mmCIF file of C-alpha atoms and ligand atoms in Angstrom:
data_model
loop_
_atom_site.group_PDB
_atom_site.id
_atom_site.type_symbol
_atom_site.label_atom_id
_atom_site.label_comp_id
_atom_site.label_asym_id
_atom_site.label_seq_id
_atom_site.Cartn_x
_atom_site.Cartn_y
_atom_site.Cartn_z
ATOM 1 C CA UNK M 1 0.000 0.000 0.000
ATOM 2 C CA UNK M 2 2.743 2.501 0.923
ATOM 3 C CA UNK M 3 4.454 1.846 -2.408
ATOM 4 C CA UNK M 4 1.171 2.755 -4.105
ATOM 5 C CA UNK M 5 0.937 6.033 -2.197
ATOM 6 C CA UNK M 6 4.537 6.897 -3.091
ATOM 7 C CA UNK M 7 3.857 6.212 -6.776
ATOM 8 C CA UNK M 8 0.764 8.411 -6.693
ATOM 9 C CA UNK M 9 2.810 11.259 -5.210
ATOM 10 C CA UNK M 10 5.380 10.954 -8.001
ATOM 11 C CA UNK M 11 2.689 10.888 -10.697
ATOM 12 C CA UNK M 12 1.052 14.020 -9.230
ATOM 13 C CA UNK M 13 4.132 16.109 -10.182
ATOM 14 C CA UNK M 14 3.584 15.318 -13.862
ATOM 15 C CA UNK M 15 -0.183 15.786 -13.902
ATOM 16 C CA UNK M 16 0.322 19.441 -12.967
ATOM 17 C CA UNK M 17 2.545 20.158 -15.957
ATOM 18 C CA UNK M 18 1.299 22.776 -18.435
ATOM 19 C CA UNK M 19 0.053 21.170 -21.680
ATOM 20 C CA UNK M 20 1.096 24.254 -23.735
ATOM 21 C CA UNK M 21 -2.343 24.664 -25.255
ATOM 22 C CA UNK M 22 -2.614 21.101 -26.537
ATOM 23 C CA UNK M 23 -5.418 18.818 -25.355
ATOM 24 C CA UNK M 24 -5.620 15.050 -25.058
ATOM 25 C CA UNK M 25 -8.629 13.389 -26.677
ATOM 26 C CA UNK M 26 -9.256 9.821 -25.523
ATOM 27 C CA UNK M 27 -11.201 8.076 -28.328
ATOM 28 C CA UNK M 28 -13.601 5.452 -26.944
ATOM 29 C CA UNK M 29 -15.329 2.725 -28.963
ATOM 30 C CA UNK M 30 -17.180 -0.572 -28.624
ATOM 31 C CA UNK M 31 -15.238 -3.653 -29.716
ATOM 32 C CA UNK M 32 -16.433 -6.961 -31.185
ATOM 33 C CA UNK M 33 -17.478 -8.488 -27.857
ATOM 34 C CA UNK M 34 -19.344 -5.634 -26.183
ATOM 35 C CA UNK M 35 -16.250 -4.458 -24.341
ATOM 36 C CA UNK M 36 -14.921 -0.941 -24.520
ATOM 37 C CA UNK M 37 -11.555 0.107 -25.938
ATOM 38 C CA UNK M 38 -9.873 3.486 -26.004
ATOM 39 C CA UNK M 39 -6.736 5.249 -27.129
ATOM 40 C CA UNK M 40 -5.486 8.787 -26.742
ATOM 41 C CA UNK M 41 -4.204 11.416 -29.141
ATOM 42 C CA UNK M 42 -2.963 14.962 -28.929
ATOM 43 C CA UNK M 43 -4.946 17.747 -30.569
ATOM 44 C CA UNK M 44 -3.378 21.190 -31.031
ATOM 45 C CA UNK M 45 -6.094 23.172 -29.262
ATOM 46 C CA UNK M 46 -9.274 23.083 -27.191
ATOM 47 C CA UNK M 47 -12.267 21.495 -28.947
ATOM 48 C CA UNK M 48 -15.535 23.446 -29.017
ATOM 49 C CA UNK M 49 -17.683 21.441 -31.418
ATOM 50 C CA UNK M 50 -17.939 17.921 -32.806
ATOM 51 C CA UNK M 51 -16.860 18.897 -36.338
ATOM 52 C CA UNK M 52 -13.458 20.001 -35.012
ATOM 53 C CA UNK M 53 -12.675 16.385 -34.090
ATOM 54 C CA UNK M 54 -10.715 14.411 -36.688
ATOM 55 C CA UNK M 55 -11.674 10.924 -37.803
ATOM 56 C CA UNK M 56 -9.163 8.329 -36.696
ATOM 57 C CA UNK M 57 -8.561 4.602 -37.067
ATOM 58 C CA UNK M 58 -7.285 1.497 -35.311
ATOM 59 C CA UNK M 59 -6.247 -2.078 -35.986
ATOM 60 C CA UNK M 60 -9.562 -3.952 -36.072
ATOM 61 C CA UNK M 61 -7.832 -7.330 -36.320
ATOM 62 C CA UNK M 62 -6.670 -6.861 -32.717
ATOM 63 C CA UNK M 63 -10.205 -6.294 -31.410
ATOM 64 C CA UNK M 64 -12.172 -8.944 -33.312
ATOM 65 C CA UNK M 65 -13.648 -6.292 -35.614
ATOM 66 C CA UNK M 66 -11.838 -6.904 -38.902
ATOM 67 C CA UNK M 67 -9.731 -9.527 -40.730
ATOM 68 C CA UNK M 68 -5.934 -9.120 -40.705
ATOM 69 C CA UNK M 69 -5.713 -8.524 -44.458
ATOM 70 C CA UNK M 70 -8.081 -5.523 -44.292
ATOM 71 C CA UNK M 71 -7.690 -4.419 -40.698
ATOM 72 C CA UNK M 72 -8.251 -0.650 -40.656
ATOM 73 C CA UNK M 73 -11.411 0.369 -38.815
ATOM 74 C CA UNK M 74 -12.334 4.041 -38.873
ATOM 75 C CA UNK M 75 -13.393 5.966 -35.782
ATOM 76 C CA UNK M 76 -16.044 8.583 -36.492
ATOM 77 C CA UNK M 77 -16.572 10.929 -33.523
ATOM 78 C CA UNK M 78 -20.229 11.268 -32.464
ATOM 79 C CA UNK M 79 -20.058 12.930 -29.037
ATOM 80 C CA UNK M 80 -17.481 14.300 -26.601
ATOM 81 C CA UNK M 81 -17.403 14.883 -22.873
ATOM 82 C CA UNK M 82 -15.101 16.541 -20.305
ATOM 83 C CA UNK M 83 -12.481 14.004 -19.156
ATOM 84 C CA UNK M 84 -12.709 13.494 -15.361
ATOM 85 C CA UNK M 85 -9.336 11.704 -15.257
ATOM 86 C CA UNK M 86 -7.175 14.210 -17.111
ATOM 87 C CA UNK M 87 -9.408 17.224 -16.397
ATOM 88 C CA UNK M 88 -8.599 20.657 -17.844
ATOM 89 C CA UNK M 89 -9.658 20.951 -21.503
ATOM 90 C CA UNK M 90 -8.958 17.263 -22.119
ATOM 91 C CA UNK M 91 -11.881 15.253 -23.465
ATOM 92 C CA UNK M 92 -13.365 11.801 -23.966
ATOM 93 C CA UNK M 93 -14.586 11.175 -27.503
ATOM 94 C CA UNK M 94 -17.209 8.561 -28.280
ATOM 95 C CA UNK M 95 -16.735 7.169 -31.792
ATOM 96 C CA UNK M 96 -18.692 4.946 -34.181
ATOM 97 C CA UNK M 97 -16.737 2.195 -35.966
ATOM 98 C CA UNK M 98 -16.783 2.147 -39.789
ATOM 99 C CA UNK M 99 -15.261 -0.327 -42.253
ATOM 100 C CA UNK M 100 -12.838 0.556 -45.013
ATOM 101 C CA UNK M 101 -15.559 0.074 -47.682
ATOM 102 C CA UNK M 102 -17.789 2.786 -46.171
ATOM 103 C CA UNK M 103 -20.214 0.448 -44.385
ATOM 104 C CA UNK M 104 -20.820 0.510 -40.610
ATOM 105 C CA UNK M 105 -18.765 -2.087 -38.718
ATOM 106 C CA UNK M 106 -20.870 -5.096 -37.740
ATOM 107 C CA UNK M 107 -20.937 -4.058 -34.082
ATOM 108 C CA UNK M 108 -21.873 -0.459 -34.910
ATOM 109 C CA UNK M 109 -25.581 -0.599 -34.037
ATOM 110 C CA UNK M 110 -25.704 3.121 -33.407
ATOM 111 C CA UNK M 111 -25.907 4.000 -37.077
ATOM 112 C CA UNK M 112 -29.153 2.068 -37.691
ATOM 113 C CA UNK M 113 -30.791 3.234 -34.447
ATOM 114 C CA UNK M 114 -29.940 6.879 -35.213
ATOM 115 C CA UNK M 115 -31.926 6.658 -38.466
ATOM 116 C CA UNK M 116 -35.041 5.647 -36.522
ATOM 117 C CA UNK M 117 -34.685 8.453 -34.012
ATOM 118 C CA UNK M 118 -34.134 10.945 -36.814
ATOM 119 C CA UNK M 119 -37.284 9.756 -38.630
ATOM 120 C CA UNK M 120 -39.311 9.991 -35.401
ATOM 121 C CA UNK M 121 -37.868 13.277 -34.112
ATOM 122 C CA UNK M 122 -41.350 14.686 -33.535
ATOM 123 C CA UNK M 123 -42.238 11.905 -31.085
ATOM 124 C CA UNK M 124 -39.499 13.310 -28.796
ATOM 125 C CA UNK M 125 -38.762 9.902 -27.282
ATOM 126 C CA UNK M 126 -36.991 9.841 -23.893
ATOM 127 C CA UNK M 127 -35.279 6.938 -22.176
ATOM 128 C CA UNK M 128 -33.946 6.307 -18.686
ATOM 129 C CA UNK M 129 -31.707 3.253 -18.224
ATOM 130 C CA UNK M 130 -31.058 1.477 -14.933
ATOM 131 C CA UNK M 131 -27.672 -0.188 -15.334
ATOM 132 C CA UNK M 132 -27.135 -3.028 -12.857
ATOM 133 C CA UNK M 133 -23.697 -4.612 -12.523
ATOM 134 C CA UNK M 134 -21.657 -6.866 -10.261
ATOM 135 C CA UNK M 135 -18.220 -6.367 -8.749
ATOM 136 C CA UNK M 136 -15.494 -9.007 -8.771
ATOM 137 C CA UNK M 137 -11.989 -8.885 -7.308
ATOM 138 C CA UNK M 138 -8.731 -9.493 -9.141
ATOM 139 C CA UNK M 139 -9.041 -13.245 -8.443
ATOM 140 C CA UNK M 140 -12.524 -13.370 -9.977
ATOM 141 C CA UNK M 141 -14.266 -13.811 -6.612
ATOM 142 C CA UNK M 142 -17.324 -11.654 -5.920
ATOM 143 C CA UNK M 143 -15.866 -8.509 -4.386
ATOM 144 C CA UNK M 144 -15.855 -8.533 -0.576
ATOM 145 C CA UNK M 145 -17.478 -11.953 -0.213
ATOM 146 C CA UNK M 146 -15.933 -14.337 2.358
ATOM 147 C CA UNK M 147 -13.140 -16.471 0.830
ATOM 148 C CA UNK M 148 -14.519 -19.800 -0.393
ATOM 149 C CA UNK M 149 -17.953 -19.058 1.087
ATOM 150 C CA UNK M 150 -21.102 -16.998 0.830
ATOM 151 C CA UNK M 151 -22.482 -13.996 2.677
ATOM 152 C CA UNK M 152 -25.818 -14.231 4.516
ATOM 153 C CA UNK M 153 -28.857 -14.584 2.192
ATOM 154 C CA UNK M 154 -30.315 -11.593 0.338
ATOM 155 C CA UNK M 155 -32.384 -9.147 2.364
ATOM 156 C CA UNK M 156 -30.218 -6.522 4.059
ATOM 157 C CA UNK M 157 -28.224 -5.464 0.994
ATOM 158 C CA UNK M 158 -30.631 -3.520 -1.261
ATOM 159 C CA UNK M 159 -29.895 0.152 -0.478
ATOM 160 C CA UNK M 160 -27.973 -1.289 2.491
ATOM 161 C CA UNK M 161 -26.175 0.778 5.087
ATOM 162 C CA UNK M 162 -23.433 -0.437 7.423
ATOM 163 C CA UNK M 163 -20.488 -2.807 7.547
ATOM 164 C CA UNK M 164 -21.308 -6.211 6.063
ATOM 165 C CA UNK M 165 -24.354 -4.801 4.275
ATOM 166 C CA UNK M 166 -22.660 -2.768 1.575
ATOM 167 C CA UNK M 167 -19.474 -3.224 -0.445
ATOM 168 C CA UNK M 168 -17.192 -0.826 -2.358
ATOM 169 C CA UNK M 169 -19.113 2.350 -1.590
ATOM 170 C CA UNK M 170 -15.886 4.346 -2.176
ATOM 171 C CA UNK M 171 -15.551 3.103 -5.747
ATOM 172 C CA UNK M 172 -19.217 3.679 -6.537
ATOM 173 C CA UNK M 173 -18.993 7.234 -5.187
ATOM 174 C CA UNK M 174 -15.922 7.915 -7.339
ATOM 175 C CA UNK M 175 -17.824 6.733 -10.430
ATOM 176 C CA UNK M 176 -20.842 8.901 -9.584
ATOM 177 C CA UNK M 177 -18.658 12.015 -9.293
ATOM 178 C CA UNK M 178 -16.782 11.163 -12.501
ATOM 179 C CA UNK M 179 -20.105 10.896 -14.403
ATOM 180 C CA UNK M 180 -21.262 14.277 -13.118
ATOM 181 C CA UNK M 181 -17.946 15.869 -14.116
ATOM 182 C CA UNK M 182 -18.294 14.372 -17.609
ATOM 183 C CA UNK M 183 -21.703 16.029 -17.967
ATOM 184 C CA UNK M 184 -23.553 12.714 -18.147
ATOM 185 C CA UNK M 185 -27.181 12.701 -17.037
ATOM 186 C CA UNK M 186 -26.601 10.220 -14.242
ATOM 187 C CA UNK M 187 -29.791 10.458 -12.202
ATOM 188 C CA UNK M 188 -28.986 8.224 -9.228
ATOM 189 C CA UNK M 189 -27.266 5.173 -7.735
ATOM 190 C CA UNK M 190 -28.270 2.379 -5.361
ATOM 191 C CA UNK M 191 -26.873 -0.815 -3.898
ATOM 192 C CA UNK M 192 -28.742 -3.849 -5.236
ATOM 193 C CA UNK M 193 -30.380 -6.957 -3.758
ATOM 194 C CA UNK M 194 -27.325 -9.200 -4.203
ATOM 195 C CA UNK M 195 -24.341 -8.044 -2.145
ATOM 196 C CA UNK M 196 -21.693 -6.370 -4.342
ATOM 197 C CA UNK M 197 -24.260 -5.693 -7.017
ATOM 198 C CA UNK M 198 -25.022 -2.037 -7.745
ATOM 199 C CA UNK M 199 -27.096 0.107 -10.070
ATOM 200 C CA UNK M 200 -26.745 3.527 -11.592
ATOM 201 C CA UNK M 201 -29.416 5.289 -13.621
ATOM 202 C CA UNK M 202 -28.806 7.510 -16.627
ATOM 203 C CA UNK M 203 -31.591 9.657 -18.029
ATOM 204 C CA UNK M 204 -33.961 10.834 -19.112
ATOM 205 C CA UNK M 205 -32.016 11.215 -22.369
ATOM 206 C CA UNK M 206 -33.442 11.949 -25.805
ATOM 207 C CA UNK M 207 -33.195 9.427 -28.649
ATOM 208 C CA UNK M 208 -29.729 8.336 -29.681
ATOM 209 C CA UNK M 209 -28.024 10.219 -26.832
ATOM 210 C CA UNK M 210 -29.317 7.533 -24.441
ATOM 211 C CA UNK M 211 -27.004 4.913 -25.910
ATOM 212 C CA UNK M 212 -24.129 7.397 -26.069
ATOM 213 C CA UNK M 213 -24.430 8.368 -22.426
ATOM 214 C CA UNK M 214 -24.817 4.801 -21.178
ATOM 215 C CA UNK M 215 -21.731 3.631 -23.055
ATOM 216 C CA UNK M 216 -19.731 6.559 -21.701
ATOM 217 C CA UNK M 217 -20.962 5.908 -18.131
ATOM 218 C CA UNK M 218 -19.868 2.257 -18.552
ATOM 219 C CA UNK M 219 -16.474 3.414 -19.781
ATOM 220 C CA UNK M 220 -16.063 5.613 -16.693
ATOM 221 C CA UNK M 221 -17.119 2.696 -14.494
ATOM 222 C CA UNK M 222 -14.449 0.401 -15.909
ATOM 223 C CA UNK M 223 -11.796 3.115 -15.649
ATOM 224 C CA UNK M 224 -12.655 3.955 -12.038
ATOM 225 C CA UNK M 225 -12.862 0.256 -11.109
ATOM 226 C CA UNK M 226 -9.409 -0.292 -12.653
ATOM 227 C CA UNK M 227 -7.981 2.150 -10.102
ATOM 228 C CA UNK M 228 -9.626 0.253 -7.232
ATOM 229 C CA UNK M 229 -8.522 -3.163 -8.523
ATOM 230 C CA UNK M 230 -12.155 -4.147 -9.105
ATOM 231 C CA UNK M 231 -13.567 -5.984 -12.144
ATOM 232 C CA UNK M 232 -16.977 -5.022 -13.518
ATOM 233 C CA UNK M 233 -19.267 -7.777 -14.732
ATOM 234 C CA UNK M 234 -22.287 -6.995 -16.872
ATOM 235 C CA UNK M 235 -23.360 -10.655 -16.978
ATOM 236 C CA UNK M 236 -27.132 -10.944 -16.414
ATOM 237 C CA UNK M 237 -26.783 -13.928 -14.065
ATOM 238 C CA UNK M 238 -23.267 -13.744 -12.601
ATOM 239 C CA UNK M 239 -24.012 -16.325 -9.892
ATOM 240 C CA UNK M 240 -26.268 -19.349 -10.106
ATOM 241 C CA UNK M 241 -28.707 -20.026 -7.276
ATOM 242 C CA UNK M 242 -30.682 -17.748 -5.038
ATOM 243 C CA UNK M 243 -28.911 -14.554 -6.048
ATOM 244 C CA UNK M 244 -30.529 -11.832 -8.119
ATOM 245 C CA UNK M 245 -29.536 -11.373 -11.726
ATOM 246 C CA UNK M 246 -28.608 -8.045 -13.275
ATOM 247 C CA UNK M 247 -30.768 -6.104 -15.706
ATOM 248 C CA UNK M 248 -30.943 -2.827 -17.519
ATOM 249 C CA UNK M 249 -34.551 -1.702 -17.060
ATOM 250 C CA UNK M 250 -35.478 0.661 -19.850
ATOM 251 C CA UNK M 251 -37.879 3.495 -19.031
ATOM 252 C CA UNK M 252 -39.608 5.023 -22.034
ATOM 253 C CA UNK M 253 -41.848 7.954 -22.904
ATOM 254 C CA UNK M 254 -42.919 9.903 -25.943
ATOM 255 C CA UNK M 255 -44.141 13.479 -25.881
ATOM 256 C CA UNK M 256 -47.759 12.258 -26.050
ATOM 257 C CA UNK M 257 -47.277 9.919 -23.078
ATOM 258 C CA UNK M 258 -45.884 12.737 -20.939
ATOM 259 C CA UNK M 259 -48.953 14.954 -21.382
ATOM 260 C CA UNK M 260 -52.263 14.647 -19.469
ATOM 261 C CA UNK M 261 -54.231 11.786 -21.020
ATOM 262 C CA UNK M 262 -50.961 10.095 -22.010
ATOM 263 C CA UNK M 263 -52.057 6.759 -20.521
ATOM 264 C CA UNK M 264 -53.856 5.991 -23.775
ATOM 265 C CA UNK M 265 -50.528 6.159 -25.631
ATOM 266 C CA UNK M 266 -48.753 4.117 -22.962
ATOM 267 C CA UNK M 267 -51.391 1.358 -23.282
ATOM 268 C CA UNK M 268 -51.089 1.521 -27.061
ATOM 269 C CA UNK M 269 -47.274 1.156 -26.877
ATOM 270 C CA UNK M 270 -47.531 -1.820 -24.510
ATOM 271 C CA UNK M 271 -49.984 -3.476 -26.889
ATOM 272 C CA UNK M 272 -47.483 -3.068 -29.743
ATOM 273 C CA UNK M 273 -44.649 -4.408 -27.579
ATOM 274 C CA UNK M 274 -46.711 -7.484 -26.665
ATOM 275 C CA UNK M 275 -46.913 -8.416 -30.354
ATOM 276 C CA UNK M 276 -43.154 -8.310 -30.949
ATOM 277 C CA UNK M 277 -41.940 -10.023 -27.774
ATOM 278 C CA UNK M 278 -39.731 -12.534 -29.583
ATOM 279 C CA UNK M 279 -38.046 -9.911 -31.781
ATOM 280 C CA UNK M 280 -37.324 -7.739 -28.762
ATOM 281 C CA UNK M 281 -35.964 -10.554 -26.592
ATOM 282 C CA UNK M 282 -33.392 -11.361 -29.306
ATOM 283 C CA UNK M 283 -31.885 -7.896 -28.847
ATOM 284 C CA UNK M 284 -32.205 -7.775 -25.057
ATOM 285 C CA UNK M 285 -28.859 -9.345 -24.161
ATOM 286 C CA UNK M 286 -26.993 -12.671 -24.306
ATOM 287 C CA UNK M 287 -27.767 -15.225 -21.552
ATOM 288 C CA UNK M 288 -30.826 -13.222 -20.578
ATOM 289 C CA UNK M 289 -32.804 -16.491 -20.378
ATOM 290 C CA UNK M 290 -30.736 -17.354 -17.291
ATOM 291 C CA UNK M 291 -32.090 -14.201 -15.657
ATOM 292 C CA UNK M 292 -35.685 -14.061 -16.947
ATOM 293 C CA UNK M 293 -36.924 -17.029 -14.956
ATOM 294 C CA UNK M 294 -40.054 -15.539 -13.411
ATOM 295 C CA UNK M 295 -38.236 -15.386 -10.072
ATOM 296 C CA UNK M 296 -36.107 -12.652 -8.464
ATOM 297 C CA UNK M 297 -38.315 -9.778 -9.669
ATOM 298 C CA UNK M 298 -38.351 -10.911 -13.301
ATOM 299 C CA UNK M 299 -40.923 -12.171 -15.790
ATOM 300 C CA UNK M 300 -40.628 -15.239 -18.013
ATOM 301 C CA UNK M 301 -38.443 -14.949 -21.123
ATOM 302 C CA UNK M 302 -41.016 -16.692 -23.311
ATOM 303 C CA UNK M 303 -44.266 -14.860 -22.512
ATOM 304 C CA UNK M 304 -45.117 -11.164 -22.436
ATOM 305 C CA UNK M 305 -46.932 -9.604 -19.494
ATOM 306 C CA UNK M 306 -47.597 -6.117 -18.168
ATOM 307 C CA UNK M 307 -49.096 -4.486 -15.112
ATOM 308 C CA UNK M 308 -49.267 -1.501 -12.806
ATOM 309 C CA UNK M 309 -46.578 -1.611 -10.089
ATOM 310 C CA UNK M 310 -45.841 -5.255 -10.999
ATOM 311 C CA UNK M 311 -42.124 -6.034 -10.779
ATOM 312 C CA UNK M 312 -42.806 -9.582 -11.953
ATOM 313 C CA UNK M 313 -44.100 -8.356 -15.345
ATOM 314 C CA UNK M 314 -42.231 -7.790 -18.622
ATOM 315 C CA UNK M 315 -43.443 -4.189 -18.661
ATOM 316 C CA UNK M 316 -44.397 -2.194 -15.564
ATOM 317 C CA UNK M 317 -46.422 0.994 -15.350
ATOM 318 C CA UNK M 318 -45.252 2.810 -12.223
ATOM 319 C CA UNK M 319 -48.049 3.337 -9.671
ATOM 320 C CA UNK M 320 -47.610 7.113 -9.780
ATOM 321 C CA UNK M 321 -48.019 7.122 -13.570
ATOM 322 C CA UNK M 322 -51.255 5.095 -13.371
ATOM 323 C CA UNK M 323 -52.561 7.505 -10.723
ATOM 324 C CA UNK M 324 -51.802 10.660 -12.685
ATOM 325 C CA UNK M 325 -52.829 9.178 -16.022
ATOM 326 C CA UNK M 326 -49.656 10.062 -17.906
ATOM 327 C CA UNK M 327 -45.847 9.678 -17.761
ATOM 328 C CA UNK M 328 -43.764 6.684 -18.869
ATOM 329 C CA UNK M 329 -43.481 2.892 -18.735
ATOM 330 C CA UNK M 330 -40.658 0.535 -17.767
ATOM 331 C CA UNK M 331 -39.508 -2.353 -19.964
ATOM 332 C CA UNK M 332 -37.957 -4.704 -17.387
ATOM 333 C CA UNK M 333 -36.766 -7.326 -19.873
ATOM 334 C CA UNK M 334 -33.382 -5.950 -21.054
ATOM 335 C CA UNK M 335 -30.318 -7.569 -19.463
ATOM 336 C CA UNK M 336 -27.385 -5.706 -17.925
ATOM 337 C CA UNK M 337 -25.162 -6.595 -20.914
ATOM 338 C CA UNK M 338 -27.344 -5.017 -23.639
ATOM 339 C CA UNK M 339 -26.146 -2.769 -26.362
ATOM 340 C CA UNK M 340 -28.413 0.206 -25.531
ATOM 341 C CA UNK M 341 -28.540 1.210 -29.222
ATOM 342 C CA UNK M 342 -30.239 -2.100 -30.071
ATOM 343 C CA UNK M 343 -32.739 -1.822 -27.236
ATOM 344 C CA UNK M 344 -33.678 1.848 -27.613
ATOM 345 C CA UNK M 345 -33.676 1.402 -31.395
ATOM 346 C CA UNK M 346 -36.143 -1.480 -31.497
ATOM 347 C CA UNK M 347 -38.367 0.198 -28.897
ATOM 348 C CA UNK M 348 -38.533 3.268 -31.152
ATOM 349 C CA UNK M 349 -39.241 1.032 -34.160
ATOM 350 C CA UNK M 350 -42.067 -0.825 -32.397
ATOM 351 C CA UNK M 351 -43.662 2.125 -30.599
ATOM 352 C CA UNK M 352 -43.277 4.866 -33.241
ATOM 353 C CA UNK M 353 -43.305 2.746 -36.409
ATOM 354 C CA UNK M 354 -40.886 0.980 -38.775
ATOM 355 C CA UNK M 355 -39.086 2.906 -41.520
ATOM 356 C CA UNK M 356 -37.820 1.582 -44.876
ATOM 357 C CA UNK M 357 -34.167 2.482 -44.350
ATOM 358 C CA UNK M 358 -33.677 0.685 -40.996
ATOM 359 C CA UNK M 359 -34.506 -2.730 -39.521
ATOM 360 C CA UNK M 360 -33.349 -3.367 -35.967
ATOM 361 C CA UNK M 361 -34.065 -7.120 -36.123
ATOM 362 C CA UNK M 362 -31.444 -7.432 -38.903
ATOM 363 C CA UNK M 363 -28.823 -5.841 -36.656
ATOM 364 C CA UNK M 364 -28.550 -9.014 -34.612
ATOM 365 C CA UNK M 365 -27.933 -11.154 -37.698
ATOM 366 C CA UNK M 366 -25.365 -8.649 -38.961
ATOM 367 C CA UNK M 367 -23.364 -9.179 -35.742
ATOM 368 C CA UNK M 368 -22.847 -12.872 -36.429
ATOM 369 C CA UNK M 369 -22.276 -12.513 -40.194
HETATM 370 P P1 ADP P 401 -37.037 1.735 -10.250
HETATM 371 O O1 ADP P 401 -38.142 2.083 -9.309
HETATM 372 O O2 ADP P 401 -37.517 0.871 -11.367
HETATM 373 O O3 ADP P 401 -35.832 1.175 -9.566
HETATM 374 P P2 ADP P 401 -35.309 4.053 -10.926
HETATM 375 O O4 ADP P 401 -35.572 5.208 -10.030
HETATM 376 O O5 ADP P 401 -34.101 3.261 -10.655
HETATM 377 O O6 ADP P 401 -36.653 3.136 -10.954
HETATM 378 O O7 ADP P 401 -35.209 4.535 -12.429
HETATM 379 C C1 ADP P 401 -36.217 5.267 -13.037
HETATM 380 C C2 ADP P 401 -35.675 5.849 -14.319
HETATM 381 O O8 ADP P 401 -36.758 6.387 -15.057
HETATM 382 C C3 ADP P 401 -34.670 6.959 -14.161
HETATM 383 O O9 ADP P 401 -33.492 6.611 -14.869
HETATM 384 C C4 ADP P 401 -35.319 8.163 -14.826
HETATM 385 O O10 ADP P 401 -34.386 8.915 -15.536
HETATM 386 C C5 ADP P 401 -36.296 7.499 -15.772
HETATM 387 N N1 ADP P 401 -37.437 8.337 -16.142
HETATM 388 C C6 ADP P 401 -38.167 9.167 -15.358
HETATM 389 N N2 ADP P 401 -39.106 9.802 -16.063
HETATM 390 C C7 ADP P 401 -38.992 9.367 -17.348
HETATM 391 C C8 ADP P 401 -39.695 9.645 -18.563
HETATM 392 N N3 ADP P 401 -40.726 10.511 -18.606
HETATM 393 N N4 ADP P 401 -39.291 9.008 -19.693
HETATM 394 C C9 ADP P 401 -38.288 8.122 -19.662
HETATM 395 N N5 ADP P 401 -37.603 7.824 -18.543
HETATM 396 C C10 ADP P 401 -37.945 8.433 -17.399
HETATM 397 MN MN1 MN P 402 -33.864 1.151 -10.250
HETATM 398 MN MN1 MN P 403 -32.487 -2.384 -9.820
HETATM 399 MN MN1 MN P 404 -36.496 -0.573 -12.502
#
């Protein structure tokens, strides 16, 4: 530990050095397995708008995104945020991945989803995502759990307070602050039902920015966790047995739903969702069938259900929304490991209507092509 402190003190000397007007842009992208990669580059001056950011590239054969004989993948900037690690005018740049032949890379689901949101701009669709995740230590044991054993059964841990009831609060706090600094719309955090499982919420965000902000919040989580020697798992059922799985509940509203009388539009949306259950489930995360068992506050993976205040349904209408007669609904099916572009994209397609130039169901097939 003391060696770590000494190293930090040495590093601090260099972090204070003047950058002579240059800024560091850390380009962040999604690789071929749903993990995040990033690399940094120097830009001559402070960046004020997206169009000032250059396109860049990387070796896609090293990330499972391209064959070795045609390995260049292009990084097209789509959003940038203040960098909480380097601070100053340094930034984090979220980039879409494009192939050499001008087509979107097979894991670039943002491009297709963005077309849907553009076509349905007038619906003004908002999302709020509840990202659940689980902490592991460097030896792949659940973080803080007794060596070779289990903690007491679930009960005291959800929103828990006190030694033995909550784990890694310091790391979670660091992530929360980093998200706020980066201008992400993080709306809250809570400890989850399974010890060492946590949740943060991002939203409400409009259209395509929902996926952007969630991916960036995940990036910050992995970076912060790296400093604490913690591994982040987004697996929907990290432990077998009587331990809760991890989801990414997706809260949704259109302009019409948010106005008095909006319940009519919420009911209409749920009716449309009920008819495309199978198509949606395909895009709602790998191994999600291990989580959607009908137990542990989930519904069955094979049948659609909905209800007011029902946390055992596929889709829940919050009690307060039913009372007021307008607001939003919660799709509880998506797993913690979703690509939010796929999920928000198909919800837009189903609720607001399909368009000729985009088909979210094909996105899944494209991934395995
Ligand atoms: P839960 O009770 O399911 O745990 P949370 O408080 O964790 O709910 O999350 C609720 C989410 O709903 C928040 O992320 C919030 O941003 C989002 N939300 C609130 N209002 C709307 C709305 N009108 N449209 C879409 N999302 C919304
Ligand atoms: Mn929640
Ligand atoms: Mn939760
Ligand atoms: Mn929820």
